[in-house]
Coordinates of C-alpha atoms (C1' of nucleotides) in Angstrom, one line a residue:
Chain A
M1 CA 0.0 0.1 0.3
L2 CA 1.8 3.0 -0.9
D3 CA 0.6 5.8 -0.9
V4 CA 2.1 8.6 -3.6
V5 CA 0.7 11.3 -2.6
N6 CA 0.0 13.5 -5.2
P7 CA -3.5 14.1 -5.8
Q8 CA -4.1 18.0 -7.5
D9 CA -0.9 18.8 -5.7
G10 CA -3.6 22.0 -4.6
A11 CA -1.2 23.9 -2.0
I12 CA 1.6 22.0 -0.6
S13 CA 2.8 19.7 -3.1
P14 CA 5.0 16.8 -2.1
A15 CA 8.3 18.3 -3.9
A16 CA 10.1 15.4 -4.0
A17 CA 13.4 16.6 -2.6
R18 CA 15.5 18.2 -5.6
A19 CA 19.2 18.8 -5.3
A20 CA 18.9 22.3 -7.0
D21 CA 15.9 23.4 -4.2
A22 CA 17.8 22.7 -1.4
V23 CA 20.8 25.1 -3.2
V24 CA 18.2 27.7 -4.0
K25 CA 16.9 27.8 -0.4
K26 CA 20.7 28.2 0.6
I27 CA 21.8 30.6 -2.1
E28 CA 18.1 32.7 -1.0
L29 CA 19.2 32.8 2.4
R30 CA 22.5 34.1 2.1
I31 CA 21.0 36.8 -0.2
S32 CA 18.5 37.8 2.4
S33 CA 20.4 37.3 5.2
G34 CA 22.4 40.3 3.7
E35 CA 25.9 37.8 2.9
L36 CA 25.5 38.7 -0.8
P37 CA 23.9 42.3 -0.8
D38 CA 22.4 43.6 -3.6
G39 CA 24.4 44.1 -6.8
A40 CA 27.2 42.0 -5.6
F41 CA 28.4 38.7 -8.1
L42 CA 27.4 35.2 -7.2
P43 CA 30.5 33.4 -6.5
A44 CA 31.7 31.4 -9.4
E45 CA 30.0 28.0 -10.1
R46 CA 32.8 25.8 -10.0
E47 CA 33.1 27.3 -6.2
L48 CA 29.4 26.8 -5.3
M49 CA 29.6 23.2 -6.5
L50 CA 32.9 23.0 -4.2
E51 CA 31.1 24.6 -1.3
Y52 CA 27.8 22.9 -1.4
G53 CA 29.3 19.5 -2.4
I54 CA 27.3 19.4 -5.6
S55 CA 27.8 19.3 -9.1
R56 CA 27.6 21.8 -11.5
T57 CA 24.7 20.6 -13.3
V58 CA 23.2 21.4 -9.8
V59 CA 24.6 24.7 -9.6
R60 CA 23.6 25.8 -12.9
E61 CA 20.0 24.8 -12.6
A62 CA 20.0 26.8 -9.1
V63 CA 21.1 29.6 -10.8
A64 CA 18.4 29.3 -13.3
R65 CA 16.2 29.2 -10.7
L66 CA 17.1 31.9 -8.9
A67 CA 17.1 33.6 -12.2
S68 CA 13.9 33.4 -13.0
R69 CA 12.2 34.4 -9.8
G70 CA 14.5 37.8 -9.9
L71 CA 16.7 37.3 -7.2
L72 CA 19.7 37.1 -9.7
E73 CA 20.1 39.3 -13.0
A74 CA 22.1 36.5 -15.1
R75 CA 23.1 38.0 -18.3
H76 CA 24.8 35.2 -21.0
R77 CA 28.5 34.8 -20.1
F78 CA 28.2 37.4 -17.2
R79 CA 28.9 36.7 -13.6
P80 CA 25.4 36.2 -12.2
I81 CA 24.6 39.7 -9.8
V82 CA 22.3 39.5 -6.8
R83 CA 19.2 41.7 -7.0
R84 CA 17.1 41.8 -4.0
P85 CA 13.5 41.5 -6.1
G86 CA 11.1 44.2 -5.5
Y87 CA 7.6 44.6 -7.2
D88 CA 9.4 45.8 -10.5
A89 CA 11.0 42.3 -10.3
A90 CA 7.8 40.6 -9.9
L91 CA 6.1 42.3 -12.9
S92 CA 8.7 42.2 -15.1
A93 CA 9.3 38.2 -14.6
V94 CA 6.0 38.1 -16.5
G95 CA 7.0 39.8 -19.1
G96 CA 8.0 36.4 -21.0
V97 CA 4.4 35.1 -20.4
V98 CA 2.6 38.2 -21.3
S99 CA 4.7 38.6 -24.3
H100 CA 3.0 35.4 -25.9
L101 CA -0.6 36.7 -24.5
L102 CA 0.2 39.7 -26.7
S103 CA 1.0 38.2 -29.8
Q104 CA -3.1 37.6 -30.0
A105 CA -4.9 41.1 -30.6
S106 CA -7.7 40.0 -27.9
G107 CA -4.4 40.0 -25.3
V108 CA -3.7 43.3 -26.1
K109 CA -7.4 44.4 -25.9
N110 CA -7.6 42.8 -22.1
L111 CA -4.5 44.0 -21.1
Y112 CA -5.5 47.5 -22.2
D113 CA -9.0 47.5 -20.8
M114 CA -7.2 46.2 -17.4
R115 CA -5.2 49.3 -17.3
V116 CA -8.0 51.4 -18.0
F117 CA -10.0 49.8 -15.5
I118 CA -7.1 50.3 -12.9
E119 CA -6.0 53.4 -14.0
A120 CA -10.3 54.6 -14.1
A121 CA -9.9 53.7 -10.2
L122 CA -6.6 55.2 -9.6
V123 CA -8.0 58.5 -10.9
R124 CA -11.1 58.3 -8.6
N125 CA -9.2 57.9 -5.7
A126 CA -6.8 60.8 -6.8
A127 CA -9.4 63.0 -6.6
L128 CA -11.1 61.7 -3.0
H129 CA -7.7 61.3 -1.9
A130 CA -4.8 63.4 -3.2
R131 CA -2.7 65.7 -0.9
K132 CA -1.3 68.9 -1.5
D133 CA 1.9 67.6 -2.7
D134 CA 0.2 64.9 -5.2
I135 CA -1.7 67.7 -6.4
T136 CA 1.7 69.4 -7.3
A137 CA 2.9 66.8 -8.7
L138 CA 0.2 66.3 -11.2
R139 CA 0.4 69.9 -11.9
Q140 CA 4.1 69.8 -12.9
A141 CA 3.8 67.0 -14.9
L142 CA 1.0 68.5 -16.6
A143 CA 3.1 71.4 -17.1
A144 CA 6.1 69.5 -18.7
N145 CA 3.3 67.6 -20.9
E146 CA 2.0 70.9 -22.0
K147 CA 5.7 72.1 -23.0
A148 CA 6.3 68.9 -24.7
V149 CA 2.8 68.9 -27.2
P150 CA 5.4 70.1 -30.4
D151 CA 7.7 67.5 -30.1
S152 CA 6.3 63.8 -30.3
Q153 CA 9.2 62.3 -28.6
S154 CA 9.3 64.0 -25.8
F155 CA 5.5 64.1 -25.2
Y156 CA 5.3 60.2 -25.0
A157 CA 7.7 60.7 -22.1
T158 CA 5.6 63.3 -20.5
D159 CA 2.6 61.8 -21.2
V160 CA 3.9 58.5 -19.3
A161 CA 5.3 60.8 -16.7
F162 CA 1.7 61.9 -16.2
H163 CA -0.1 58.8 -15.6
A164 CA 2.9 57.5 -13.2
V165 CA 1.7 60.4 -10.8
L166 CA -1.6 59.0 -10.7
Y167 CA -0.1 55.4 -9.7
D168 CA 2.1 57.1 -7.5
I169 CA -0.7 58.7 -5.3
A170 CA -2.2 55.7 -4.1
R171 CA 0.6 55.1 -2.2
N172 CA 1.1 51.5 -2.8
P173 CA 4.5 50.6 -4.1
V174 CA 2.4 48.1 -6.4
F175 CA 1.0 50.4 -8.3
P176 CA 4.5 52.3 -9.6
S177 CA 5.4 48.9 -10.5
L178 CA 2.3 47.7 -12.0
H179 CA 2.4 51.0 -14.4
K180 CA 6.1 50.3 -15.4
A181 CA 4.9 47.0 -16.5
F182 CA 1.5 48.3 -18.2
T183 CA 3.8 51.0 -20.5
S184 CA 6.4 48.2 -21.1
W185 CA 3.9 45.6 -22.5
L186 CA 2.3 48.2 -24.8
A187 CA 4.5 50.3 -25.6
P188 CA 5.5 47.8 -28.9
Q189 CA 1.8 48.4 -30.2
W190 CA 1.9 52.2 -29.0
D191 CA 4.9 52.7 -31.1
R192 CA 3.1 52.4 -34.4
M193 CA 0.7 54.9 -33.5
L194 CA 1.4 58.4 -35.6
R195 CA 1.9 61.4 -33.7
S196 CA 1.6 64.5 -34.2
P197 CA 1.0 68.3 -32.6
E198 CA -2.3 68.7 -33.6
R199 CA -2.7 64.6 -31.8
N200 CA -0.7 65.7 -28.9
R201 CA -2.5 68.6 -27.9
I202 CA -5.6 66.7 -28.0
N203 CA -4.0 64.0 -25.3
Y204 CA -2.7 67.2 -23.5
L205 CA -6.2 68.6 -23.1
A206 CA -7.4 65.5 -22.0
H207 CA -4.9 65.4 -19.1
R208 CA -6.2 68.3 -17.9
A209 CA -9.4 67.2 -18.2
I210 CA -8.3 64.6 -15.8
F211 CA -6.6 67.1 -13.8
D212 CA -9.3 69.5 -13.0
G213 CA -11.7 66.4 -12.5
I214 CA -9.2 65.4 -9.5
V215 CA -8.3 69.2 -8.0
D216 CA -12.2 69.8 -8.0
R217 CA -12.4 66.3 -6.4
D218 CA -15.0 65.5 -8.9
P219 CA -14.3 61.3 -9.0
D220 CA -17.1 60.9 -11.5
G221 CA -15.6 63.9 -13.9
A222 CA -12.0 62.5 -13.3
E223 CA -13.1 59.4 -13.9
R224 CA -15.1 60.1 -16.9
A225 CA -12.4 62.4 -18.6
L226 CA -9.9 59.2 -17.8
Q227 CA -12.1 56.8 -19.7
S228 CA -12.6 58.9 -22.8
H229 CA -8.9 60.0 -22.8
L230 CA -7.8 56.2 -22.8
G231 CA -10.9 54.8 -24.7
A232 CA -10.1 57.4 -27.2
A233 CA -6.4 56.3 -27.2
W234 CA -7.5 53.2 -28.1
E235 CA -9.9 53.7 -31.2
Y236 CA -6.9 55.4 -32.5
V237 CA -4.3 52.7 -32.1
R238 CA -6.2 49.8 -32.7
G239 CA -6.5 50.5 -36.0
T240 CA -2.5 50.1 -36.7
F241 CA -2.8 46.5 -35.8
L242 CA -6.1 45.0 -35.6
E243 CA -8.0 43.1 -37.6
P244 CA -11.7 42.6 -37.2
A245 CA -11.6 41.4 -34.2
R246 CA -11.1 38.4 -32.0
E247 CA -12.9 36.4 -29.9
A248 CA -11.9 33.6 -27.5
P249 CA -9.2 34.8 -25.5
P250 CA -6.8 32.6 -24.4
N251 CA -7.7 31.3 -20.6
D252 CA -6.2 28.2 -19.2
G253 CA -7.9 26.4 -16.2
Chain B
M1 CA 39.9 34.0 -38.5
L2 CA 36.1 34.0 -38.0
D3 CA 35.0 37.1 -37.3
V4 CA 32.5 37.0 -34.6
V5 CA 29.8 38.9 -35.9
N6 CA 27.8 41.0 -33.5
P7 CA 24.6 40.9 -35.3
Q8 CA 24.2 44.4 -35.7
D9 CA 22.3 44.1 -32.7
G10 CA 22.4 47.4 -32.5
A11 CA 22.5 47.9 -28.8
I12 CA 25.4 46.7 -26.7
S13 CA 23.7 43.6 -25.2
P14 CA 25.4 41.0 -27.5
A15 CA 22.5 38.3 -26.2
A16 CA 25.0 35.8 -28.2
A17 CA 23.8 32.8 -29.6
R18 CA 22.5 30.6 -26.7
A19 CA 22.1 27.1 -28.1
A20 CA 19.0 26.6 -25.5
D21 CA 17.3 29.9 -26.9
A22 CA 17.2 28.4 -30.4
V23 CA 15.9 24.9 -28.7
V24 CA 13.3 27.2 -27.2
K25 CA 12.2 29.2 -29.9
K26 CA 11.9 25.7 -32.0
I27 CA 9.9 24.0 -29.3
E28 CA 7.9 27.1 -29.0
L29 CA 6.6 26.7 -32.5
R30 CA 6.1 23.2 -32.5
I31 CA 3.7 24.3 -29.9
S32 CA 1.8 27.6 -31.0
S33 CA 1.8 25.4 -34.6
G34 CA -0.4 23.3 -32.8
E35 CA 2.0 20.0 -33.2
L36 CA 2.3 19.8 -29.8
P37 CA -1.4 20.4 -28.7
D38 CA -2.2 21.4 -25.3
G39 CA -1.8 18.7 -22.7
A40 CA 0.2 16.4 -24.7
F41 CA 3.3 15.3 -23.5
L42 CA 6.7 16.6 -24.8
P43 CA 8.9 14.1 -26.4
A44 CA 11.6 12.5 -23.9
E45 CA 14.8 14.5 -23.5
R46 CA 16.8 11.9 -25.2
E47 CA 14.5 12.4 -28.2
L48 CA 14.8 15.9 -28.6
M49 CA 18.4 15.6 -28.1
L50 CA 19.0 13.4 -30.7
E51 CA 16.2 15.3 -33.0
Y52 CA 17.9 18.7 -32.8
G53 CA 21.3 17.8 -32.3
I54 CA 22.1 19.1 -29.1
S55 CA 23.4 17.8 -25.7
R56 CA 21.4 16.7 -22.9
T57 CA 22.2 19.9 -21.1
V58 CA 21.3 22.3 -23.5
V59 CA 17.9 20.2 -23.5
R60 CA 17.4 20.8 -20.0
E61 CA 17.9 24.0 -19.9
A62 CA 15.8 24.9 -23.3
V63 CA 12.5 22.2 -21.2
A64 CA 13.5 24.5 -17.9
R65 CA 13.3 28.1 -19.7
L66 CA 9.8 26.6 -21.4
A67 CA 8.9 25.9 -18.1
S68 CA 9.0 28.9 -16.0
R69 CA 7.4 30.5 -19.0
G70 CA 4.5 28.7 -18.2
L71 CA 4.4 27.0 -21.8
L72 CA 5.5 23.5 -20.2
E73 CA 4.0 22.1 -17.1
A74 CA 7.4 20.6 -16.0
R75 CA 6.3 18.7 -12.7
H76 CA 9.5 16.8 -10.8
R77 CA 10.3 13.4 -11.9
F78 CA 7.2 13.4 -14.6
R79 CA 7.2 14.4 -18.4
P80 CA 6.6 17.8 -19.0
I81 CA 2.9 18.8 -20.3
V82 CA 2.9 21.2 -23.0
R83 CA 0.9 24.3 -21.8
R84 CA -0.7 27.1 -24.1
P85 CA 0.0 29.8 -21.3
G86 CA -3.1 31.9 -20.5
Y87 CA -3.8 34.6 -17.9
D88 CA -3.9 32.0 -15.0
A89 CA -0.4 31.0 -16.2
A90 CA 1.0 34.3 -16.5
L91 CA 0.2 35.3 -12.8
S92 CA 1.1 32.1 -11.5
A93 CA 4.4 32.6 -13.4
V94 CA 4.8 35.6 -10.4
G95 CA 4.4 33.5 -7.5
G96 CA 7.7 32.8 -7.1
V97 CA 8.6 36.2 -6.8
V98 CA 5.7 37.2 -4.9
S99 CA 6.4 34.7 -2.1
H100 CA 9.3 36.1 -1.7
L101 CA 7.5 39.7 -0.8
L102 CA 5.3 37.8 1.5
S103 CA 8.3 37.2 3.8
Q104 CA 7.4 40.6 4.8
A105 CA 4.9 42.2 6.7
S106 CA 4.5 45.0 4.3
G107 CA 4.7 42.8 1.2
V108 CA 1.4 41.1 2.4
K109 CA -0.2 44.7 3.4
N110 CA 0.6 46.1 -0.2
L111 CA -0.9 43.3 -1.8
Y112 CA -3.8 42.8 0.2
D113 CA -4.5 47.1 -0.2
M114 CA -3.9 46.4 -3.8
R115 CA -6.6 43.3 -3.9
V116 CA -9.5 45.6 -1.8
F117 CA -8.3 49.0 -4.3
I118 CA -9.2 46.6 -7.4
E119 CA -12.1 45.0 -5.4
A120 CA -13.4 48.0 -4.7
A121 CA -13.1 49.2 -8.4
L122 CA -14.9 45.6 -9.3
V123 CA -18.1 46.0 -6.9
R124 CA -18.2 49.4 -8.2
N125 CA -18.2 48.1 -11.8
A126 CA -20.5 45.5 -11.0
A127 CA -23.4 48.0 -9.3
L128 CA -23.1 50.2 -12.6
H129 CA -22.7 47.6 -15.3
A130 CA -24.3 43.6 -13.7
R131 CA -26.4 42.6 -15.8
K132 CA -29.4 40.1 -15.3
D133 CA -27.3 36.6 -14.9
D134 CA -24.2 38.5 -13.3
I135 CA -26.9 39.4 -10.3
T136 CA -27.9 36.0 -10.5
A137 CA -24.9 34.5 -10.0
L138 CA -24.1 36.9 -7.1
R139 CA -27.2 35.8 -5.3
Q140 CA -26.7 32.0 -5.8
A141 CA -23.0 32.5 -4.4
L142 CA -24.5 34.6 -1.9
A143 CA -26.9 32.0 -0.9
A144 CA -24.2 29.1 -0.9
N145 CA -22.4 31.3 1.5
E146 CA -25.3 31.6 3.8
K147 CA -26.3 28.2 3.4
A148 CA -22.1 27.4 4.6
V149 CA -22.1 30.0 7.8
P150 CA -21.6 26.9 10.3
D151 CA -19.2 25.0 8.3
S152 CA -16.0 27.0 8.4
Q153 CA -14.5 24.8 5.8
S154 CA -17.2 25.3 3.2
F155 CA -17.6 28.5 4.3
Y156 CA -14.1 30.1 3.3
A157 CA -14.6 27.9 -0.1
T158 CA -18.0 30.0 -0.6
D159 CA -16.7 33.2 0.5
V160 CA -14.1 32.9 -2.1
A161 CA -16.6 31.8 -4.8
F162 CA -18.6 34.7 -4.0
H163 CA -15.9 37.5 -4.8
A164 CA -14.7 35.3 -7.6
V165 CA -18.0 36.2 -8.9
L166 CA -17.6 39.9 -8.6
Y167 CA -14.2 39.7 -10.6
D168 CA -16.0 38.2 -13.3
I169 CA -18.6 40.6 -14.1
A170 CA -16.2 42.8 -15.6
R171 CA -16.0 40.4 -18.9
N172 CA -12.1 40.2 -18.9
P173 CA -10.3 37.2 -18.5
V174 CA -7.6 38.7 -16.8
F175 CA -9.8 39.5 -13.7
P176 CA -10.8 36.1 -12.6
S177 CA -7.0 34.8 -13.2
L178 CA -6.2 37.6 -10.6
H179 CA -8.8 36.5 -8.1
K180 CA -7.0 33.2 -8.0
A181 CA -3.8 34.3 -7.8
F182 CA -5.1 36.9 -4.9
T183 CA -6.5 34.2 -3.2
S184 CA -3.6 32.0 -3.7
W185 CA -1.1 34.3 -2.4
L186 CA -3.3 35.3 0.5
A187 CA -4.3 31.9 1.7
P188 CA -1.2 30.9 3.4
Q189 CA -1.8 34.4 5.8
W190 CA -5.6 33.8 5.8
D191 CA -5.4 30.0 7.1
R192 CA -4.3 31.2 10.2
M193 CA -7.3 33.1 11.0
L194 CA -9.5 31.7 13.5
R195 CA -12.9 30.5 12.0
S196 CA -15.8 30.4 13.6
P197 CA -19.8 30.6 12.8
E198 CA -20.3 33.4 14.2
R199 CA -17.8 34.7 12.6
N200 CA -18.9 33.2 9.5
R201 CA -22.2 35.0 9.5
I202 CA -20.3 38.4 10.3
N203 CA -18.6 38.0 7.0
Y204 CA -21.6 36.8 5.2
L205 CA -23.6 39.9 6.3
A206 CA -21.0 41.8 4.3
H207 CA -21.3 39.9 1.7
R208 CA -25.0 40.2 1.6
A209 CA -24.4 44.4 2.3
I210 CA -22.5 44.4 -0.8
F211 CA -24.9 42.5 -3.0
D212 CA -28.0 45.0 -2.1
G213 CA -25.3 47.9 -2.8
I214 CA -25.1 46.3 -6.5
V215 CA -28.6 45.4 -7.2
D216 CA -29.4 48.8 -5.8
R217 CA -27.6 50.0 -8.1
D218 CA -25.8 51.8 -5.6
P219 CA -22.1 51.9 -6.4
D220 CA -20.8 54.2 -3.5
G221 CA -23.0 51.9 -0.8
A222 CA -21.3 48.6 -2.4
E223 CA -18.2 49.9 -2.2
R224 CA -18.3 51.4 1.4
A225 CA -19.8 47.9 2.4
L226 CA -17.0 45.9 0.5
Q227 CA -13.8 48.5 2.0
S228 CA -15.5 48.0 5.4
H229 CA -15.6 44.0 4.8
L230 CA -12.1 43.7 4.1
G231 CA -10.8 46.5 6.1
A232 CA -12.7 44.4 8.8
A233 CA -10.9 41.2 7.3
W234 CA -7.6 42.5 7.6
E235 CA -8.0 43.8 11.2
Y236 CA -8.8 40.2 12.2
V237 CA -5.8 38.6 10.5
R238 CA -2.9 41.0 10.9
G239 CA -2.9 40.1 14.6
T240 CA -2.4 36.4 13.9
F241 CA 1.1 37.5 11.9
L242 CA 2.0 40.9 12.2
E243 CA 4.3 42.9 14.7
P244 CA 3.9 46.1 15.8
A245 CA 4.3 47.5 11.8
R246 CA 6.8 47.5 9.2
E247 CA 8.5 50.2 6.7
A248 CA 10.2 50.5 4.0
P249 CA 8.4 48.5 1.2
P250 CA 11.0 46.2 -1.3
N251 CA 10.8 48.4 -4.2
D252 CA 13.4 48.3 -6.7
G253 CA 14.2 50.5 -9.5
Chain C
dC1 C1' 51.2 56.3 -19.7
dG2 C1' 47.8 54.0 -22.5
dC3 C1' 47.2 50.5 -25.7
dC4 C1' 47.3 46.0 -27.7
dA5 C1' 48.3 41.1 -26.8
dA6 C1' 49.3 36.4 -24.2
dG7 C1' 47.7 34.4 -20.8
dT8 C1' 44.0 33.1 -17.3
dT9 C1' 39.5 32.6 -15.1
dA10 C1' 35.0 31.0 -15.5
dG11 C1' 30.7 30.5 -18.2
dG12 C1' 28.3 27.4 -22.2
dT13 C1' 28.2 22.8 -24.1
dC14 C1' 29.5 18.5 -25.2
dA15 C1' 29.9 13.0 -23.9
dG16 C1' 28.9 9.1 -21.3
dA17 C1' 27.9 7.4 -17.4
dC18 C1' 24.8 6.1 -13.0
dC19 C1' 21.0 6.3 -9.9
dA20 C1' 16.0 6.3 -8.8
dA21 C1' 11.5 7.0 -9.7
dA22 C1' 8.1 6.2 -12.9
dA23 C1' 6.0 4.3 -16.8
dT24 C1' 5.5 -0.4 -19.4
dA25 C1' 5.2 -5.7 -19.3
dG26 C1' 4.9 -10.2 -17.2
dG27 C1' 3.0 -13.6 -13.7
dG28 C1' 0.0 -15.6 -10.5
dG29 C1' -4.1 -15.7 -7.9
dT30 C1' -9.0 -15.3 -7.7
Chain D
dA1 C1' -10.7 -13.0 -18.1
dC2 C1' -9.7 -9.5 -14.5
dC3 C1' -7.0 -7.6 -10.9
dC4 C1' -2.8 -7.2 -8.2
dC5 C1' 1.6 -7.6 -7.5
dT6 C1' 6.3 -7.9 -9.4
dA7 C1' 10.1 -7.6 -12.8
dT8 C1' 12.0 -4.7 -16.6
dT9 C1' 12.5 -1.0 -19.0
dT10 C1' 12.4 4.3 -19.7
dT11 C1' 13.2 8.3 -18.2
dG12 C1' 14.6 12.4 -15.1
dG13 C1' 17.9 13.8 -12.1
dT14 C1' 23.0 14.0 -10.6
dC15 C1' 27.4 12.9 -11.1
dT16 C1' 32.2 13.7 -13.6
dG17 C1' 35.2 15.3 -16.4
dA18 C1' 36.5 17.4 -20.4
dC19 C1' 36.5 21.2 -24.0
dC20 C1' 35.4 25.7 -26.3
dT21 C1' 35.3 30.4 -26.5
dA22 C1' 34.3 34.6 -24.4
dA23 C1' 35.4 37.7 -20.3
dC24 C1' 38.8 39.1 -17.4
dT25 C1' 43.8 40.1 -16.1
dT26 C1' 48.0 40.8 -17.0
dG27 C1' 52.2 42.3 -19.1
dG28 C1' 54.9 43.9 -22.7
dC29 C1' 55.7 47.6 -26.0
dG30 C1' 55.2 52.0 -28.1

DNA sequence: CGCCAAGTTAGGTCAGACCAAAATAGGGGT
DNA sequence: ACCCCTATTTTGGTCTGACCTAACTTGGCG
């Protein structure tokens, strides 16, 4: 009566003893204990293999595992660098998978809608809870945005920066990272959008409307302004890469 | 004298040709082309190694890479299974990194706040846009939840299910996956919470308040109910694992 | 003093082997 | 026939030792 428990490995998962796993934990510990500070080089593979009494195979697997978790930054042929992962790393870890999802038009749409949804909630939150310094930051970002209207290149930068402030106002470090993730994911599609001073001006005005809604402490107005802003932006870019329209978004169980 | 051409590659990062990378792409192609359908077993390592004329080392690295991207589901000592990644896979790919963040109390708080933020927006959305069948689903989930009040075990399940409906109403496949991710990340902390029929009843009533807000098309009321519900839940669990309170949430650049 | 070439280090890959667990085939009892 | 238990084969996980090549280091030359 062998009870090889492996039913739906729901949460615990027996996770048999993998050699690499133990090494991962040890290195993880050395990182979180500060023995391997952020930015430091990981010891050479051959060194680790002697130190832990394992083969290089296992060392390499452990390193790969840690790298995929974001604790190590392992460039090809370079010594891995220790990285204390934050929300940024967490989000960028998804990058690989997301890129796959973005290859379908529905993926872009879903992600964009998600962004709109969250950002709408953010402006609403800003309208309700923004502090003086938040308003100041927003005002400055808006001014920079206006000044950049003639130059599409810098307009894009100030555009992103303006939206970034909205994510900062929530005072949850997850949001700024999320913003970076959104922009980096959607940038490829976004870049194809033709830009012009006229178009920039329209977008700037939309930003100002959002700003006004926030300073007026009018969550509904601010949200409406943002929805219309991002909705228009979508309509403007969809034609550049979207075919009729797809169904059946990928969604696994 | 072969000159190692850095194929333009424009920028600095040579991104040299890694053998594993090429294999990754080939396998990726075989997956997306349907030759390796979702759920199929990946060929044995030794087979792949013959097929592509590479060593097993490279095969294993490629497999590991694909697994970390969610295209393969590679349990220990089992033949990898092909998985067409969806939003679920994308989110669960972050799991590893997130678990690290959750080891700090601030990480739990930030993630939980994020969840509250999003869920608040979701109930507001539900109050504004829920359709008849959404309301029906919600009502059923609520009824199941009420029925489970005496049994903490099943109450938890129906609790999660009730919240899940809120994520479904947004009609964006990202949200249900996000819900799964949230619950699986926060479950470990949540499990420590003592449960009792009395406590369950309080939570059920909170759910009903949310439901009422939605059917009354009262976004503010519904959101208020949810905020108070999740806020109370946090206060209830924080004591079980939280020390005084931490600062400096992890946040990398 | 700086630049370029030879030497050294260390990551990437390979080949072959062994172990143990999983998958499969085979045999015995009912 | 059918199922259960065991023997065999696969196959993933790990080890060893080696080689190649690109980084890194060092030292000589202009």
